[in-house]
Tab-separated table of C-alpha atoms and ligand atoms in Angstrom:
chain	number	residue	atom	x	y	z
A	237	MET	CA	0.000	0.000	0.000
A	238	ALA	CA	2.843	2.368	0.981
A	239	LEU	CA	4.594	1.540	-2.284
A	240	HIS	CA	1.401	2.206	-4.229
A	241	SER	CA	0.641	5.482	-2.527
A	242	ALA	CA	4.231	6.616	-3.258
A	243	LEU	CA	3.341	6.252	-6.950
A	244	LEU	CA	0.446	8.671	-6.654
A	245	ALA	CA	1.278	12.379	-6.855
A	246	PRO	CA	-0.223	14.721	-4.252
A	247	GLY	CA	-3.708	15.720	-5.407
A	248	PHE	CA	-4.060	12.449	-7.402
A	249	LYS	CA	-7.458	12.269	-9.143
A	250	THR	CA	-9.614	9.456	-10.521
A	251	THR	CA	-11.194	11.657	-13.192
A	252	PRO	CA	-9.771	11.857	-16.741
A	253	TRP	CA	-6.803	14.179	-17.162
A	254	TRP	CA	-8.700	15.411	-20.241
A	255	TRP	CA	-11.391	16.839	-17.979
A	256	GLU	CA	-8.911	19.377	-16.561
A	257	ALA	CA	-9.255	21.239	-19.876
A	258	ALA	CA	-12.588	19.922	-21.139
A	259	GLU	CA	-14.913	18.285	-18.645
A	260	PRO	CA	-18.280	17.577	-20.319
A	261	PRO	CA	-20.358	20.655	-19.419
A	262	LYS	CA	-23.801	20.434	-17.808
A	263	ARG	CA	-26.756	20.940	-20.158
A	264	ASP	CA	-30.515	21.198	-20.033
A	265	THR	CA	-32.226	18.118	-18.584
A	266	THR	CA	-35.727	18.856	-19.913
A	267	LEU	CA	-37.103	15.970	-21.931
A	268	PRO	CA	-38.763	17.170	-25.148
A	269	ASP	CA	-42.257	15.731	-25.930
A	270	HIS	CA	-41.302	14.877	-29.460
A	271	ALA	CA	-38.426	14.779	-31.975
A	272	GLY	CA	-38.155	13.776	-35.598
A	273	VAL	CA	-35.175	11.618	-34.633
A	274	ALA	CA	-34.303	10.647	-31.050
A	275	VAL	CA	-30.653	9.684	-30.606
A	276	VAL	CA	-29.945	7.667	-27.455
A	277	GLY	CA	-26.344	8.227	-26.291
A	278	GLY	CA	-24.373	11.459	-26.572
A	279	GLY	CA	-20.889	10.205	-27.495
A	280	TYR	CA	-19.106	10.680	-30.826
A	281	ALA	CA	-21.548	8.336	-32.625
A	282	GLY	CA	-24.700	10.022	-31.345
A	283	LEU	CA	-23.309	13.544	-31.777
A	284	SER	CA	-21.978	12.910	-35.262
A	285	ALA	CA	-25.358	11.449	-36.265
A	286	ALA	CA	-27.126	14.472	-34.784
A	287	LEU	CA	-24.838	16.855	-36.664
A	288	THR	CA	-25.508	15.158	-40.006
A	289	LEU	CA	-29.261	14.854	-39.406
A	290	ALA	CA	-29.586	18.473	-38.302
A	291	ARG	CA	-27.613	19.633	-41.353
A	292	LEU	CA	-30.052	17.641	-43.503
A	293	GLY	CA	-32.933	19.560	-41.921
A	294	HIS	CA	-34.172	16.981	-39.390
A	295	GLU	CA	-35.404	17.830	-35.913
A	296	VAL	CA	-33.042	15.852	-33.630
A	297	ALA	CA	-32.795	15.340	-29.879
A	298	VAL	CA	-29.797	13.571	-28.334
A	299	LEU	CA	-30.515	12.048	-24.906
A	300	ASP	CA	-27.713	10.993	-22.569
A	301	ALA	CA	-28.224	9.213	-19.259
A	302	GLU	CA	-25.305	11.139	-17.748
A	303	ARG	CA	-23.866	14.158	-19.552
A	304	ILE	CA	-23.367	14.649	-23.283
A	305	GLY	CA	-19.850	13.325	-23.944
A	306	TRP	CA	-19.563	11.671	-20.506
A	307	GLY	CA	-18.842	8.116	-21.791
A	308	ALA	CA	-15.810	6.746	-23.628
A	309	SER	CA	-15.818	9.827	-25.841
A	310	SER	CA	-14.253	12.078	-23.185
A	311	ARG	CA	-12.102	9.347	-21.593
A	312	ASN	CA	-10.226	7.664	-24.439
A	313	GLY	CA	-6.587	7.835	-25.544
A	314	GLY	CA	-7.287	10.301	-28.361
A	315	MET	CA	-5.518	8.119	-30.944
A	316	VAL	CA	-7.082	8.546	-34.364
A	317	SER	CA	-6.783	5.848	-36.997
A	318	GLY	CA	-8.614	4.735	-40.077
A	319	GLY	CA	-9.807	1.278	-39.127
A	320	LEU	CA	-6.310	-0.142	-38.557
A	321	LYS	CA	-7.790	-2.826	-36.309
A	322	VAL	CA	-10.407	-3.834	-38.881
A	323	ALA	CA	-8.179	-4.121	-41.943
A	324	SER	CA	-6.666	-7.591	-41.977
A	325	GLY	CA	-6.407	-10.456	-44.423
A	326	ALA	CA	-8.220	-12.590	-41.788
A	327	LEU	CA	-11.478	-10.913	-42.866
A	328	GLU	CA	-11.386	-12.964	-46.056
A	329	LYS	CA	-12.148	-16.170	-44.136
A	330	HIS	CA	-15.678	-15.015	-43.260
A	331	HIS	CA	-16.419	-12.392	-45.879
A	332	GLY	CA	-14.581	-13.583	-48.984
A	333	LYS	CA	-12.023	-11.523	-50.866
A	334	GLU	CA	-14.424	-8.871	-52.145
A	335	GLY	CA	-16.330	-8.616	-48.852
A	336	ALA	CA	-13.065	-8.218	-46.920
A	337	ARG	CA	-11.904	-5.454	-49.205
A	338	ALA	CA	-15.225	-3.633	-48.989
A	339	ILE	CA	-15.159	-3.808	-45.160
A	340	ALA	CA	-11.531	-2.616	-44.942
A	341	LEU	CA	-12.296	0.285	-47.280
A	342	ALA	CA	-15.458	1.242	-45.387
A	343	ALA	CA	-13.461	1.299	-42.142
A	344	ALA	CA	-10.522	3.219	-43.646
A	345	ALA	CA	-12.914	5.933	-44.845
A	346	SER	CA	-13.410	6.918	-41.191
A	347	PHE	CA	-10.004	8.625	-41.211
A	348	PRO	CA	-10.546	11.246	-43.945
A	349	PHE	CA	-14.061	11.713	-42.570
A	350	ILE	CA	-12.927	12.709	-39.068
A	351	GLU	CA	-10.204	14.984	-40.462
A	352	GLU	CA	-12.784	16.654	-42.676
A	353	THR	CA	-15.288	17.003	-39.801
A	354	ILE	CA	-12.703	18.629	-37.511
A	355	ALA	CA	-11.628	21.053	-40.253
A	356	ARG	CA	-15.134	21.862	-41.534
A	357	GLU	CA	-16.610	22.453	-38.078
A	358	GLY	CA	-13.482	24.271	-36.845
A	359	ILE	CA	-13.184	21.977	-33.802
A	360	ALA	CA	-10.240	23.068	-31.629
A	361	CYS	CA	-9.160	19.676	-30.274
A	362	ASP	CA	-5.350	19.696	-30.693
A	363	TYR	CA	-5.628	17.449	-33.742
A	364	VAL	CA	-2.249	16.500	-35.294
A	365	ARG	CA	-1.611	13.979	-38.075
A	366	CYS	CA	1.333	12.512	-36.176
A	367	GLY	CA	1.249	8.878	-37.364
A	368	ARG	CA	1.046	5.648	-35.341
A	369	PHE	CA	3.772	3.167	-34.391
A	370	VAL	CA	2.572	-0.374	-33.695
A	371	PRO	CA	5.456	-2.218	-31.960
A	372	ALA	CA	5.545	-6.021	-32.183
A	373	TRP	CA	5.490	-8.045	-28.952
A	374	THR	CA	7.325	-10.982	-30.598
A	375	PRO	CA	9.178	-11.648	-33.875
A	376	ARG	CA	6.116	-13.630	-35.037
A	377	HIS	CA	3.922	-10.622	-34.382
A	378	TYR	CA	6.370	-8.593	-36.466
A	379	ASP	CA	5.893	-10.968	-39.417
A	380	ALA	CA	2.097	-10.898	-39.005
A	381	LEU	CA	2.241	-7.083	-38.878
A	382	ALA	CA	4.262	-7.008	-42.091
A	383	ALA	CA	1.509	-9.035	-43.816
A	384	ARG	CA	-1.113	-6.696	-42.382
A	385	ALA	CA	0.835	-3.616	-43.469
A	386	GLU	CA	0.846	-4.986	-46.996
A	387	PHE	CA	-2.907	-5.695	-46.906
A	388	ILE	CA	-3.679	-2.205	-45.556
A	389	ALA	CA	-1.503	-0.453	-48.125
A	390	GLU	CA	-2.800	-2.542	-51.018
A	391	VAL	CA	-6.514	-2.438	-50.152
A	392	THR	CA	-6.952	0.990	-48.604
A	393	GLY	CA	-4.030	2.878	-50.104
A	394	LEU	CA	-3.140	4.188	-46.613
A	395	PRO	CA	0.669	4.365	-46.356
A	396	THR	CA	2.320	1.856	-44.003
A	397	ARG	CA	5.932	0.755	-43.542
A	398	MET	CA	7.830	-1.656	-41.339
A	399	LEU	CA	10.596	-0.608	-38.979
A	400	PRO	CA	12.909	-3.500	-37.993
A	401	ARG	CA	14.081	-3.914	-34.428
A	402	GLU	CA	17.510	-2.413	-35.058
A	403	ARG	CA	15.827	0.847	-36.165
A	404	GLN	CA	13.076	0.793	-33.529
A	405	ARG	CA	14.550	3.725	-31.609
A	406	GLU	CA	13.660	5.965	-34.571
A	407	ALA	CA	10.035	5.575	-33.422
A	408	LEU	CA	10.198	4.619	-29.736
A	409	GLY	CA	12.695	5.178	-26.928
A	410	SER	CA	12.657	1.540	-25.832
A	411	ASP	CA	14.159	-1.842	-26.718
A	412	HIS	CA	11.185	-3.699	-25.288
A	413	TYR	CA	9.689	-4.689	-28.651
A	414	HIS	CA	10.717	-6.469	-31.855
A	415	GLY	CA	10.314	-3.654	-34.390
A	416	GLY	CA	6.921	-2.619	-35.706
A	417	MET	CA	4.689	-0.949	-38.257
A	418	ILE	CA	4.379	2.758	-38.924
A	419	ALA	CA	1.005	3.936	-40.205
A	420	GLU	CA	1.365	7.542	-41.305
A	421	ALA	CA	-2.375	8.140	-41.902
A	422	SER	CA	-3.101	8.329	-38.178
A	423	GLY	CA	-3.383	11.208	-35.797
A	424	SER	CA	-3.954	12.362	-32.250
A	425	LEU	CA	-6.408	14.667	-30.577
A	426	HIS	CA	-7.705	15.762	-27.184
A	427	PRO	CA	-10.811	13.594	-26.786
A	428	GLY	CA	-12.524	15.866	-24.273
A	429	LYS	CA	-12.114	18.897	-26.511
A	430	TYR	CA	-13.261	16.868	-29.515
A	431	ALA	CA	-16.415	15.657	-27.704
A	432	ARG	CA	-17.167	19.213	-26.602
A	433	GLY	CA	-16.539	20.629	-30.086
A	434	LEU	CA	-18.650	17.979	-31.811
A	435	ALA	CA	-21.500	18.670	-29.370
A	436	GLU	CA	-21.263	22.400	-30.055
A	437	ALA	CA	-21.249	21.771	-33.815
A	438	ALA	CA	-24.402	19.633	-33.499
A	439	GLU	CA	-26.070	22.363	-31.422
A	440	ARG	CA	-25.074	25.043	-33.942
A	441	ALA	CA	-26.665	22.931	-36.674
A	442	GLY	CA	-29.910	22.876	-34.639
A	443	ALA	CA	-29.778	19.589	-32.664
A	444	ARG	CA	-31.129	19.601	-29.119
A	445	LEU	CA	-28.789	17.975	-26.580
A	446	VAL	CA	-30.267	16.739	-23.314
A	447	ASP	CA	-28.400	15.522	-20.213
A	448	GLY	CA	-29.576	13.190	-17.468
A	449	VAL	CA	-32.235	11.206	-19.386
A	450	ARG	CA	-31.888	7.408	-19.235
A	451	VAL	CA	-33.928	5.620	-21.885
A	452	GLY	CA	-35.299	2.360	-20.463
A	453	GLY	CA	-37.385	1.135	-23.385
A	454	ILE	CA	-38.442	1.915	-26.952
A	455	ARG	CA	-41.762	0.687	-28.395
A	456	HIS	CA	-43.605	1.171	-31.671
A	457	GLU	CA	-46.451	3.667	-31.675
A	458	GLY	CA	-48.287	4.453	-34.892
A	459	SER	CA	-45.722	5.135	-37.596
A	460	GLY	CA	-43.095	6.094	-34.997
A	461	PHE	CA	-41.824	5.213	-31.536
A	462	ARG	CA	-42.429	5.985	-27.881
A	463	LEU	CA	-39.375	6.130	-25.607
A	464	SER	CA	-39.771	5.531	-21.877
A	465	THR	CA	-37.201	7.327	-19.788
A	466	ASP	CA	-36.579	8.061	-16.123
A	467	ARG	CA	-37.901	11.565	-16.847
A	468	GLY	CA	-41.119	10.578	-18.571
A	469	GLU	CA	-42.021	9.578	-22.119
A	470	MET	CA	-41.213	11.032	-25.510
A	471	ARG	CA	-42.305	10.359	-29.088
A	472	ALA	CA	-40.022	10.185	-32.126
A	473	GLU	CA	-40.477	9.299	-35.780
A	474	ALA	CA	-37.134	7.464	-35.835
A	475	VAL	CA	-34.645	6.301	-33.180
A	476	LEU	CA	-30.878	5.707	-33.262
A	477	VAL	CA	-29.291	3.889	-30.331
A	478	ALA	CA	-25.609	4.802	-29.860
A	479	THR	CA	-24.922	3.612	-26.314
A	480	ASN	CA	-21.882	1.406	-27.152
A	481	GLY	CA	-19.938	0.227	-24.049
A	482	TYR	CA	-22.660	1.596	-21.767
A	483	SER	CA	-25.555	-0.242	-23.418
A	484	ARG	CA	-26.536	-2.046	-20.211
A	485	ASP	CA	-26.480	-0.296	-16.853
A	486	GLY	CA	-25.615	-1.792	-13.440
A	487	ARG	CA	-29.262	-2.761	-12.873
A	488	GLY	CA	-29.405	-4.634	-16.167
A	489	THR	CA	-31.634	-2.127	-17.968
A	490	SER	CA	-30.944	-1.143	-21.514
A	491	ALA	CA	-32.493	1.133	-24.141
A	492	MET	CA	-32.165	-1.732	-26.638
A	493	PRO	CA	-31.587	-5.180	-25.058
A	494	TRP	CA	-31.111	-6.767	-28.522
A	495	LEU	CA	-28.050	-4.528	-29.026
A	496	ALA	CA	-26.714	-5.062	-25.482
A	497	ARG	CA	-26.679	-8.821	-26.139
A	498	ARG	CA	-24.335	-8.253	-29.075
A	499	LEU	CA	-21.830	-5.994	-27.310
A	500	ILE	CA	-19.187	-6.958	-24.761
A	501	PRO	CA	-18.388	-3.949	-22.554
A	502	VAL	CA	-14.789	-3.971	-21.330
A	503	GLY	CA	-13.210	-1.438	-18.965
A	504	SER	CA	-10.068	0.237	-20.287
A	505	TYR	CA	-7.828	2.254	-17.960
A	506	ILE	CA	-5.446	5.179	-18.453
A	507	ILE	CA	-2.919	6.920	-16.214
A	508	ALA	CA	-1.344	10.351	-16.693
A	509	THR	CA	2.126	10.988	-15.282
A	510	GLU	CA	3.373	14.147	-13.683
A	511	GLU	CA	5.152	16.605	-15.984
A	512	ILE	CA	8.381	15.451	-17.672
A	513	PRO	CA	11.170	17.551	-19.264
A	514	ALA	CA	10.937	18.010	-23.043
A	515	GLU	CA	14.310	16.240	-23.654
A	516	THR	CA	13.002	13.080	-21.951
A	517	MET	CA	9.779	13.173	-23.977
A	518	ASP	CA	11.804	13.609	-27.187
A	519	ARG	CA	13.860	10.556	-26.292
A	520	LEU	CA	10.863	8.369	-25.373
A	521	PHE	CA	8.644	9.494	-28.254
A	522	PRO	CA	10.861	10.487	-31.205
A	523	GLY	CA	8.439	11.770	-33.849
A	524	ARG	CA	5.752	12.101	-31.136
A	525	ARG	CA	3.657	9.302	-32.653
A	526	MET	CA	0.790	7.422	-31.041
A	527	ILE	CA	1.800	3.908	-29.901
A	528	SER	CA	-0.308	0.744	-29.505
A	529	ASP	CA	1.404	-2.636	-29.279
A	530	THR	CA	0.409	-6.056	-30.621
A	531	LYS	CA	-0.188	-7.861	-27.325
A	532	ARG	CA	-3.572	-9.551	-26.940
A	533	VAL	CA	-3.978	-7.443	-23.806
A	534	LEU	CA	-2.491	-4.391	-25.381
A	535	ASN	CA	-0.620	-1.342	-24.092
A	536	TYR	CA	-1.420	1.966	-25.770
A	537	PHE	CA	0.490	5.111	-24.899
A	538	ARG	CA	1.263	8.592	-26.107
A	539	PRO	CA	2.612	11.978	-25.206
A	540	SER	CA	-0.095	14.333	-23.927
A	541	PRO	CA	-1.111	17.093	-26.367
A	542	THR	CA	0.775	19.444	-24.035
A	543	GLY	CA	3.852	17.321	-24.830
A	544	ASN	CA	5.005	16.958	-21.232
A	545	ARG	CA	3.238	13.893	-19.796
A	546	ILE	CA	2.940	10.233	-20.670
A	547	LEU	CA	-0.618	8.960	-21.005
A	548	TRP	CA	-0.508	5.183	-20.626
A	549	GLY	CA	-3.509	2.958	-21.255
A	550	GLY	CA	-4.339	-0.706	-21.030
A	551	ARG	CA	-6.524	-3.363	-19.530
A	552	ALA	CA	-5.340	-3.263	-15.939
A	553	SER	CA	-7.990	-5.766	-14.893
A	554	PHE	CA	-10.733	-7.925	-16.387
A	555	GLY	CA	-12.654	-8.039	-13.130
A	556	PRO	CA	-14.256	-5.243	-11.180
A	557	THR	CA	-11.610	-2.744	-10.027
A	558	ASP	CA	-11.263	0.983	-9.557
A	559	PRO	CA	-8.854	3.411	-11.243
A	560	ALA	CA	-6.735	3.917	-8.089
A	561	SER	CA	-6.102	0.151	-7.868
A	562	ALA	CA	-5.468	-0.045	-11.636
A	563	ALA	CA	-2.896	2.765	-11.516
A	564	PRO	CA	0.042	0.742	-10.048
A	565	VAL	CA	-0.575	-2.055	-12.573
A	566	LEU	CA	-0.381	0.363	-15.515
A	567	HIS	CA	2.633	2.049	-13.921
A	568	ARG	CA	4.393	-1.338	-13.866
A	569	PHE	CA	3.587	-1.911	-17.572
A	570	MET	CA	4.925	1.579	-18.358
A	571	SER	CA	8.149	0.992	-16.383
A	572	GLU	CA	8.744	-2.284	-18.240
A	573	VAL	CA	8.740	-0.418	-21.551
A	574	PHE	CA	10.346	2.792	-20.282
A	575	PRO	CA	12.617	1.901	-17.309
A	576	GLU	CA	13.424	5.595	-16.852
A	577	ALA	CA	9.705	6.271	-16.151
A	578	LYS	CA	9.825	4.130	-12.988
A	579	SER	CA	10.250	7.107	-10.703
A	580	LEU	CA	7.443	9.133	-12.294
A	581	ARG	CA	4.352	9.656	-10.188
A	582	ILE	CA	0.771	9.443	-11.409
A	583	THR	CA	-1.490	12.471	-11.258
A	584	HIS	CA	-4.646	10.927	-12.780
A	585	ALA	CA	-6.041	7.432	-13.336
A	586	TRP	CA	-9.430	6.772	-14.875
A	587	THR	CA	-11.504	4.226	-16.696
A	588	GLY	CA	-14.149	3.993	-19.389
A	589	ASN	CA	-15.982	1.251	-21.262
A	590	VAL	CA	-15.214	0.124	-24.793
A	591	ALA	CA	-17.505	-2.281	-26.692
A	592	PHE	CA	-16.278	-5.410	-28.430
A	593	THR	CA	-18.422	-7.501	-30.746
A	594	PHE	CA	-18.334	-11.261	-31.240
A	595	ASP	CA	-17.096	-10.826	-34.833
A	596	PHE	CA	-14.644	-7.996	-33.938
A	597	LEU	CA	-16.336	-5.643	-36.416
A	598	PRO	CA	-18.117	-2.330	-35.931
A	599	HIS	CA	-21.775	-2.368	-36.986
A	600	ILE	CA	-24.624	-0.135	-38.071
A	601	GLY	CA	-28.046	-1.450	-38.968
A	602	VAL	CA	-31.731	-1.573	-38.100
A	603	GLN	CA	-33.512	-4.037	-35.801
A	604	ASP	CA	-37.297	-3.892	-35.302
A	605	GLY	CA	-37.212	-0.478	-36.952
A	606	ILE	CA	-34.648	0.911	-34.466
A	607	HIS	CA	-31.289	2.049	-35.853
A	608	TYR	CA	-28.036	1.304	-34.063
A	609	ALA	CA	-24.332	2.212	-34.430
A	610	ALA	CA	-21.828	0.467	-32.149
A	611	GLY	CA	-18.911	-1.883	-31.547
A	612	CYS	CA	-15.669	-0.066	-32.278
A	613	GLN	CA	-13.421	-2.583	-30.398
A	614	GLY	CA	-11.709	0.197	-28.416
A	615	SER	CA	-10.797	2.080	-31.566
A	616	GLY	CA	-13.706	4.428	-32.115
A	617	VAL	CA	-12.538	8.035	-32.188
A	618	ALA	CA	-12.729	8.143	-35.978
A	619	MET	CA	-14.927	5.054	-36.336
A	620	ALA	CA	-17.771	6.075	-34.000
A	621	THR	CA	-17.831	9.516	-35.651
A	622	TRP	CA	-18.088	7.796	-39.034
A	623	LEU	CA	-20.670	5.182	-37.959
A	624	GLY	CA	-22.894	7.914	-36.518
A	625	HIS	CA	-22.706	9.851	-39.780
A	626	ARG	CA	-23.448	6.760	-41.875
A	627	ALA	CA	-26.403	5.785	-39.664
A	628	ALA	CA	-27.719	9.343	-40.007
A	629	LEU	CA	-27.509	9.218	-43.809
A	630	LYS	CA	-29.461	5.958	-43.708
A	631	ILE	CA	-32.161	7.407	-41.446
A	632	ALA	CA	-32.438	10.446	-43.715
A	633	GLY	CA	-32.544	8.272	-46.850
A	634	ALA	CA	-29.545	10.244	-48.111
A	635	GLU	CA	-27.033	7.446	-48.750
A	636	ASN	CA	-25.619	7.312	-52.218
A	637	ASP	CA	-23.480	4.215	-51.846
A	638	ARG	CA	-23.657	0.907	-50.040
A	639	PHE	CA	-21.843	0.906	-46.694
A	640	ALA	CA	-20.120	-2.414	-46.063
A	641	LEU	CA	-20.494	-2.240	-42.246
A	642	ASP	CA	-24.264	-1.803	-42.553
A	643	GLY	CA	-26.598	-4.749	-41.959
A	644	LEU	CA	-23.888	-7.397	-41.533
A	645	ASN	CA	-24.932	-10.452	-39.562
A	646	PHE	CA	-24.512	-9.277	-35.953
A	647	PRO	CA	-23.723	-12.325	-33.817
A	648	THR	CA	-24.354	-13.021	-30.150
A	649	VAL	CA	-24.020	-16.228	-28.131
A	650	PRO	CA	-26.730	-18.246	-26.368
A	651	LEU	CA	-27.624	-17.062	-22.839
A	652	TYR	CA	-25.533	-13.879	-23.129
A	653	ASN	CA	-27.496	-10.913	-21.733
A	654	GLY	CA	-24.921	-8.144	-22.121
A	655	ASN	CA	-23.142	-8.710	-18.813
A	656	PRO	CA	-19.728	-10.321	-19.450
A	657	ASP	CA	-18.584	-10.287	-15.801
A	658	TRP	CA	-18.690	-14.103	-15.488
A	659	PHE	CA	-16.489	-14.843	-18.512
A	660	LEU	CA	-14.229	-11.780	-18.943
A	661	PRO	CA	-11.801	-12.668	-16.116
A	662	ILE	CA	-11.393	-16.159	-17.643
A	663	ILE	CA	-10.838	-14.945	-21.218
A	664	GLY	CA	-8.707	-12.002	-20.064
A	665	GLY	CA	-6.550	-14.307	-17.935
A	666	TRP	CA	-6.145	-16.693	-20.873
A	667	TYR	CA	-5.115	-13.801	-23.176
A	668	ARG	CA	-2.548	-12.595	-20.648
A	669	LEU	CA	-1.145	-16.100	-20.312
A	670	ARG	CA	-0.890	-16.448	-24.109
A	671	ASP	CA	0.971	-13.110	-24.249
A	672	ARG	CA	3.466	-14.469	-21.700
A	673	ILE	CA	3.831	-17.803	-23.499
A	674	ASP	CA	4.386	-16.058	-26.861
A	675	ARG	CA	7.046	-13.877	-25.338
A	676	ALA	CA	8.766	-16.759	-23.577
A	677	ALA	CA	8.797	-18.726	-26.829
A	678	ALA	CA	10.319	-15.726	-28.607
B	862	LIG	C1	-10.080	4.330	-21.760
B	862	LIG	C2	-10.419	4.313	-23.228
B	862	LIG	C3	-9.412	4.539	-24.171
B	862	LIG	C4	-9.728	4.533	-25.533
B	862	LIG	N1	-8.756	4.911	-26.427
B	862	LIG	C5	-9.087	5.066	-27.726
B	862	LIG	C6	-8.151	5.610	-28.635
B	862	LIG	O1	-7.039	6.026	-28.269
B	862	LIG	N2	-8.500	5.692	-29.943
B	862	LIG	C7	-9.722	5.287	-30.384
B	862	LIG	O2	-9.975	5.356	-31.599
B	862	LIG	N3	-10.662	4.826	-29.521
B	862	LIG	C8	-10.384	4.733	-28.215
B	862	LIG	N4	-11.343	4.311	-27.332
B	862	LIG	C9	-12.676	3.968	-27.841
B	862	LIG	C10	-13.524	5.208	-28.120
B	862	LIG	O3	-13.451	6.090	-27.042
B	862	LIG	C11	-14.974	4.745	-28.321
B	862	LIG	O4	-15.013	3.773	-29.354
B	862	LIG	C12	-15.893	5.894	-28.707
B	862	LIG	O5	-15.755	6.985	-27.846
B	862	LIG	C13	-17.330	5.370	-28.675
B	862	LIG	O6	-18.215	6.443	-28.878
B	862	LIG	P1	-19.761	6.184	-28.721
B	862	LIG	O7	-20.459	7.435	-29.060
B	862	LIG	O8	-20.141	4.979	-29.508
B	862	LIG	O9	-19.971	5.770	-27.192
B	862	LIG	P2	-19.742	6.598	-25.811
B	862	LIG	O10	-18.876	7.783	-25.985
B	862	LIG	O11	-19.345	5.612	-24.773
B	862	LIG	O12	-21.204	7.160	-25.493
B	862	LIG	C14	-22.270	6.335	-25.111
B	862	LIG	C15	-23.202	7.202	-24.262
B	862	LIG	O13	-24.452	6.525	-24.123
B	862	LIG	C16	-25.006	6.937	-22.904
B	862	LIG	N5	-26.061	5.973	-22.554
B	862	LIG	C17	-25.913	4.649	-22.290
B	862	LIG	N6	-27.108	4.083	-22.044
B	862	LIG	C18	-28.036	5.065	-22.152
B	862	LIG	C19	-29.457	5.093	-22.006
B	862	LIG	N7	-30.162	3.990	-21.699
B	862	LIG	N8	-30.106	6.277	-22.174
B	862	LIG	C20	-29.395	7.401	-22.497
B	862	LIG	N9	-28.053	7.424	-22.638
B	862	LIG	C21	-27.382	6.265	-22.468
B	862	LIG	C22	-23.814	6.955	-21.951
B	862	LIG	O14	-24.074	7.795	-20.819
B	862	LIG	C23	-22.693	7.467	-22.841
B	862	LIG	O15	-22.442	8.853	-22.670
B	862	LIG	C24	-11.063	4.270	-25.968
B	862	LIG	C25	-12.064	4.040	-25.007
B	862	LIG	C26	-11.760	4.059	-23.658
B	862	LIG	C27	-12.859	3.844	-22.656
């Protein structure tokens, strides 16, 4: 305990470091009687959908159970990529060659879309196209990455290149890995500022954003829908559910149980270190790229937009834990990669939920007339923004091409109700063990 508390800086907080500059502001909590489109969930997906719908002239209300932007969208690592996790030759097994290409392209299109949205809406969110370095945990991972880099470059045209171990220090101040892949079409932003800016853009376009309304059920009524909430009922002609990793609350209620049964919420944790001299940061992060490694239980880390802190993220636990208990675990992971960071203290540690799917793909679609957009596998800054936009075009009947992530078979497993607590520790433990075995074998 004494050792752990020595790691925590005075004034240590369990709220996101991002909230120091951009905590989600409080908004009106009055439930409207009616909206053309009701969007449930005020993260990037819901806000991006609202922005597009409002621009197309629709009357939109976004309802969030907490605050607009309160979920993963103001807690994440701020790493922006164009579907790097989706694009892989392994897609061909289930979707065939053409299907795999269409899916990889649809995912890659999220990257130009978010860049365009930030520029068009003038969102001040510290966006930089800094590139991503994906270091390999083992030599076999390096070979698999090289195959993936080829697939990404060939199918999506996004530039990628491999950096062998002997040149690794050009991208990362550590010898912990076995070389890696550089993806130049990747960026970084301040997620809190981006969530705030996207919300303001949606409001400017005419969307109504409402805090503190938890939707507990959606039923058909006439040609539209009636939403029951903890603040009364509301009617809407169309509904989009964008609740992602928060689709089922602690009491087991959900706006759309069908969706909750298809999403696996997983807690991801991040720590922020105290301030570090610029020379150290230059040595640890030459090129100041975003980093996410190839472990099954991955580490992702980056310099803060202010350039003087390390933000280190990972899955500190697969069981119930709190950010203060997760902090020493992440600190240990960080010190393994950067031994010189061992003496750094932690000023903030926080958590948020990501949503995995059973087929590892993001999805939009319609079920029982209700639209949904979800399942970004922990990589949704660009993707959730894109999925929300694409779902909005579909609702508005304004699509002019077929979107390959729309209407795919969306699997679940028997008896799964949206609560993974009974199997996550087992699968997470198995993944960690496989990471150790792989490394030992290397
Ligand atoms: C710690 C962490 C690090 C991450 N790092 C990265 C990264 O570096 N790069 C990257 O690309 N992605 C990252 N992600 C993933 C990314 O943040 C998410 O994919 C993205 O923010 C999802 O946006 P969303 O709008 O779908 O969901 P969210 O932002 O989670 O929003 C869902 C909202 O729905 C609301 N809600 C839930 N149920 C109801 C209900 N019944 N009624 C009303 N409202 C409801 C919630 O209050 C919440 O605000 C990270 C996520 C986490 C948690």
